């Protein structure tokens, strides 16, 4: 599991195969290719641009209590670099989340009540990474997605983080890194193995997830992962990924009255 070619790229059907289940149980992630067609990828990119224009025009600062992260594009123009609940503002993105293939992932939770968290946590998140002066989002340090449960003194709930990659990302251009098997670590290592978000450095156990436009990745929320900064500058550094949680347990939707979660008050530190 040390090189890019050592893990399989699967195809997502109506049900997971035994091989796919076994791989996830051992390593904590799956990579499907392709999930979305080139035309669909372009439709999703346009949908995010439409939402962005709406939010820029209306100076939207938060959606359901979640801060929106703004920055600069390669030409200096303002852009949204982290969207939250994007599908609530786009019929195209909402329709994406109705894809029945997501249901094939529910058994990985090993808990009843699995669902796509369109209205929970941060909903459909769109991350727009670009490495230029003025950008507020070019990388994301090591973290797990389950930390938020710990912040609120809750038992860690099973969750999956599902990413639809809209740009191709070679390992040499940064992108997603995971540490296989860390989804089975104890609470101590989940909390203290690394400095959350501040540690952005290479780990000898990490695996680079090299994607093509339309690929789908799935990782366990307890797994350590990061998004490496592109060594390139300008348009070549651009990477856009949409993430949505798959969760189980009690339904906990957010609304306009929802407070800003404590952990998101530090979102400005992630650059």
Coordinates of C-alpha atoms in Angstrom, one line a residue:
X1 CA 0.0 0.0 0.0
X2 CA 2.9 2.3 -0.4
X3 CA 2.5 3.3 -4.1
X4 CA -0.4 4.7 -6.1
X5 CA -0.8 1.5 -8.1
X6 CA -1.2 -0.8 -5.1
X7 CA -4.8 -0.3 -4.4
X8 CA -7.8 -1.2 -6.7
X9 CA -10.2 1.3 -8.3
X10 CA -13.7 -0.2 -8.2
X11 CA -17.0 0.3 -10.0
X12 CA -20.0 1.2 -7.8
X13 CA -23.1 -0.8 -8.6
X14 CA -26.4 -1.3 -6.8
X15 CA -24.6 -3.4 -4.1
X16 CA -21.1 -3.6 -2.9
X17 CA -19.2 -6.7 -3.7
X18 CA -17.6 -8.9 -1.0
X19 CA -14.2 -7.7 -2.3
X20 CA -15.2 -4.1 -1.8
X21 CA -16.5 -4.7 1.7
X22 CA -13.4 -6.5 2.7
X23 CA -11.1 -3.8 1.3
X24 CA -13.0 -1.1 3.2
X25 CA -13.0 -3.1 6.5
X26 CA -9.2 -3.5 6.3
X27 CA -8.1 -0.1 4.9
X28 CA -11.0 2.3 5.6
X29 CA -11.5 3.7 2.1
X30 CA -12.8 2.9 -1.4
X31 CA -12.1 4.5 -4.8
X32 CA -14.7 4.2 -7.5
X33 CA -14.1 5.0 -11.2
X34 CA -16.1 6.4 -12.9
X35 CA -19.1 7.6 -11.0
X36 CA -20.1 10.7 -13.0
X37 CA -19.8 11.1 -16.8
X38 CA -17.9 14.1 -18.3
X39 CA -21.2 15.8 -19.1
X40 CA -22.4 15.4 -15.5
X41 CA -19.1 16.7 -14.2
X42 CA -19.6 19.9 -16.3
X43 CA -23.2 20.2 -15.1
X44 CA -22.1 20.0 -11.4
X45 CA -19.3 22.6 -12.0
X46 CA -21.8 25.0 -13.6
X47 CA -24.2 24.4 -10.7
X48 CA -21.5 25.3 -8.1
X49 CA -20.7 28.4 -10.2
X50 CA -24.4 29.4 -10.2
X51 CA -24.6 29.0 -6.4
X52 CA -21.4 31.0 -6.0
X53 CA -22.7 33.9 -8.0
X54 CA -25.9 34.0 -6.0
X55 CA -23.9 34.0 -2.7
X56 CA -21.5 36.6 -3.9
X57 CA -24.3 38.9 -5.1
X58 CA -26.2 38.5 -1.8
X59 CA -23.1 38.5 0.4
X60 CA -24.1 35.3 2.1
X61 CA -21.9 34.7 5.2
X62 CA -23.4 31.5 6.7
X63 CA -25.7 28.8 5.6
X64 CA -27.5 27.0 8.5
X65 CA -25.0 28.3 10.9
X66 CA -22.0 27.1 8.8
X67 CA -19.6 29.9 7.7
X68 CA -18.9 30.2 4.0
X69 CA -15.2 30.5 3.1
X70 CA -14.3 33.1 0.4
X71 CA -11.0 33.7 -1.3
X72 CA -9.5 34.8 -4.6
X73 CA -9.2 33.1 -7.9
X74 CA -6.2 33.1 -10.3
X75 CA -7.3 36.5 -11.8
X76 CA -8.0 38.0 -8.4
X77 CA -11.7 37.8 -8.6
X78 CA -13.7 36.7 -5.5
X79 CA -14.8 33.0 -5.3
X80 CA -16.4 30.7 -2.8
X81 CA -13.7 28.2 -1.6
X82 CA -15.8 26.2 0.8
X83 CA -19.6 25.9 0.3
X84 CA -21.9 24.3 2.8
X85 CA -25.4 22.8 2.1
X86 CA -24.8 23.6 -1.6
X87 CA -27.5 21.1 -2.7
X88 CA -30.1 23.2 -0.8
X89 CA -29.4 26.0 -3.3
X90 CA -29.2 24.0 -6.5
X91 CA -31.8 21.6 -8.1
X92 CA -28.9 20.0 -10.1
X93 CA -26.9 19.2 -6.9
X94 CA -30.0 18.1 -5.0
X95 CA -30.8 15.6 -7.8
X96 CA -27.2 14.2 -7.6
X97 CA -27.8 13.2 -4.0
X98 CA -30.8 11.2 -5.0
X99 CA -28.6 8.7 -7.0
X100 CA -29.6 5.2 -5.8
X101 CA -25.9 4.1 -5.9
X102 CA -25.3 5.9 -2.6
X103 CA -27.5 3.4 -0.9
X104 CA -25.1 0.7 -1.7
X105 CA -22.7 2.4 0.7
X106 CA -25.1 2.3 3.7
X107 CA -24.0 -1.1 4.9
X108 CA -20.5 0.2 5.5
X109 CA -21.9 2.1 8.5
X110 CA -22.7 -1.1 10.3
X111 CA -25.6 0.7 12.0
X112 CA -29.3 1.1 11.0
X113 CA -30.9 4.2 9.6
X114 CA -28.2 4.9 7.0
X115 CA -28.9 8.0 4.8
X116 CA -27.2 10.7 2.7
X117 CA -26.8 13.7 5.1
X118 CA -28.0 16.4 2.8
X119 CA -29.6 18.4 5.6
X120 CA -27.2 17.4 8.5
X121 CA -23.7 18.2 9.6
X122 CA -22.5 20.6 6.8
X123 CA -24.6 19.0 4.0
X124 CA -23.1 18.9 0.6
X125 CA -19.7 20.7 0.9
X126 CA -17.8 21.9 -2.1
X127 CA -14.1 22.6 -1.6
X128 CA -12.4 24.7 -4.2
X129 CA -8.6 24.6 -3.8
X130 CA -6.3 26.9 -5.7
X131 CA -2.8 27.9 -5.0
X132 CA -2.5 31.6 -5.7
X133 CA -1.9 34.8 -3.8
X134 CA -5.1 35.7 -2.0
X135 CA -6.4 32.1 -1.9
X136 CA -7.8 31.1 1.4
X137 CA -7.9 27.4 0.6
X138 CA -4.9 25.6 -0.9
X139 CA -4.6 22.6 1.4
X140 CA -6.1 21.0 4.5
X141 CA -4.0 19.6 7.3
X142 CA -4.4 16.1 8.9
X143 CA -7.7 15.5 10.6
X144 CA -10.5 13.0 11.2
X145 CA -14.1 13.8 10.5
X146 CA -15.3 12.3 13.8
X147 CA -13.7 15.0 16.0
X148 CA -16.9 17.0 16.0
X149 CA -18.7 14.3 18.0
X150 CA -15.9 14.5 20.6
X151 CA -16.2 18.3 20.8
X152 CA -19.8 17.9 21.9
X153 CA -19.2 15.1 24.3
X154 CA -21.1 12.6 22.2
X155 CA -20.3 9.0 21.4
X156 CA -18.6 8.8 18.0
X157 CA -21.2 8.0 15.4
X158 CA -20.4 5.9 12.4
X159 CA -20.1 8.1 9.3
X160 CA -18.7 8.0 5.8
X161 CA -17.3 11.0 3.9
X162 CA -18.1 10.6 0.2
X163 CA -16.2 12.8 -2.3
X164 CA -17.1 13.4 -5.9
X165 CA -14.0 14.7 -7.6
X166 CA -14.6 17.3 -10.4
X167 CA -11.0 17.8 -11.4
X168 CA -8.3 15.2 -12.2
X169 CA -5.6 15.2 -9.6
X170 CA -2.2 13.6 -10.1
X171 CA -0.3 12.7 -6.9
X172 CA 2.3 15.3 -8.0
X173 CA -0.5 18.0 -7.8
X174 CA -1.4 17.5 -4.2
X175 CA -4.8 16.1 -3.4
X176 CA -6.3 13.6 -0.9
X177 CA -4.0 11.6 1.3
X178 CA -5.2 8.9 3.7
X179 CA -3.5 6.7 6.3
X180 CA -5.0 3.2 5.7
X181 CA -6.3 1.4 8.7
X182 CA -6.5 4.3 11.1
X183 CA -10.3 4.0 11.1
X184 CA -9.8 1.1 13.6
X185 CA -7.5 3.1 16.0
X186 CA -8.4 3.9 19.6
X187 CA -9.8 7.2 20.8
X188 CA -6.3 8.2 22.0
X189 CA -4.7 8.0 18.6
X190 CA -7.7 9.6 17.0
X191 CA -7.3 12.6 19.2
X192 CA -3.6 12.9 19.5
X193 CA -1.8 11.1 16.6
X194 CA -1.4 14.5 14.9
X195 CA -2.1 18.2 15.5
X196 CA -5.4 18.7 13.9
X197 CA -5.2 20.9 10.8
X198 CA -1.9 22.4 11.8
X199 CA 0.1 19.3 10.8
X200 CA 0.2 19.4 7.0
X201 CA 3.3 17.3 6.4
X202 CA 4.0 14.0 4.6
X203 CA 3.5 10.8 6.6
X204 CA 5.4 7.7 5.6
X205 CA 2.2 5.6 6.0
X206 CA 0.1 7.9 3.8
X207 CA -1.4 6.8 0.5
X208 CA -2.1 9.4 -2.3
X209 CA -5.5 9.1 -3.8
X210 CA -5.0 10.0 -7.5
X211 CA -8.3 10.9 -9.2
X212 CA -9.8 11.6 -12.5
X213 CA -12.9 13.8 -13.1
X214 CA -16.0 12.0 -12.0
X215 CA -14.3 9.6 -9.6
X216 CA -16.0 8.9 -6.2
X217 CA -14.0 8.2 -3.0
X218 CA -15.4 7.0 0.3
X219 CA -13.5 7.1 3.6
X220 CA -14.5 6.3 7.2
X221 CA -14.9 9.4 9.3
X222 CA -12.5 8.1 11.9
X223 CA -9.7 7.8 9.4
X224 CA -6.8 10.3 9.4
X225 CA -6.6 12.2 6.1
X226 CA -5.4 15.5 4.6
X227 CA -5.5 17.4 1.4
X228 CA -1.9 18.1 0.2
X229 CA -1.1 21.5 -1.3
X230 CA -0.3 21.6 -5.0
X231 CA 3.3 22.5 -5.7
X232 CA 1.9 24.3 -8.8
X233 CA 0.7 27.9 -8.9
X234 CA -2.2 29.2 -10.9
X235 CA -4.9 27.4 -12.9
X236 CA -2.9 24.1 -12.8
X237 CA -3.3 24.0 -9.1
X238 CA -7.1 24.0 -9.2
X239 CA -9.0 21.2 -7.6
X240 CA -12.7 21.0 -6.9
X241 CA -14.3 18.3 -4.8
X242 CA -17.8 17.8 -3.4
X243 CA -18.3 16.0 -0.1
X244 CA -21.4 14.7 1.5
X245 CA -21.7 12.6 4.7
X246 CA -23.4 9.3 4.9
X247 CA -24.6 8.8 8.5
X248 CA -26.9 6.7 10.6
X249 CA -28.7 7.1 13.9
X250 CA -31.0 10.0 15.0
X251 CA -31.9 12.4 12.2
X252 CA -30.5 15.8 13.2
X253 CA -31.2 18.4 10.4
X254 CA -29.9 21.9 10.5
X255 CA -31.8 25.1 9.8
X256 CA -31.3 28.9 9.5
X257 CA -31.6 29.0 13.3
X258 CA -28.8 26.6 13.9
X259 CA -25.8 28.0 15.8
X260 CA -22.3 28.0 14.4
X261 CA -20.6 24.7 15.5
X262 CA -17.6 25.4 17.8
X263 CA -15.1 23.6 15.6
X264 CA -16.0 25.7 12.6
X265 CA -15.1 28.9 14.4
X266 CA -11.5 28.0 13.5
X267 CA -12.2 27.5 9.8
X268 CA -10.3 30.7 8.9
X269 CA -7.1 29.0 10.1
X270 CA -7.4 26.3 7.4
X271 CA -5.5 27.7 4.3

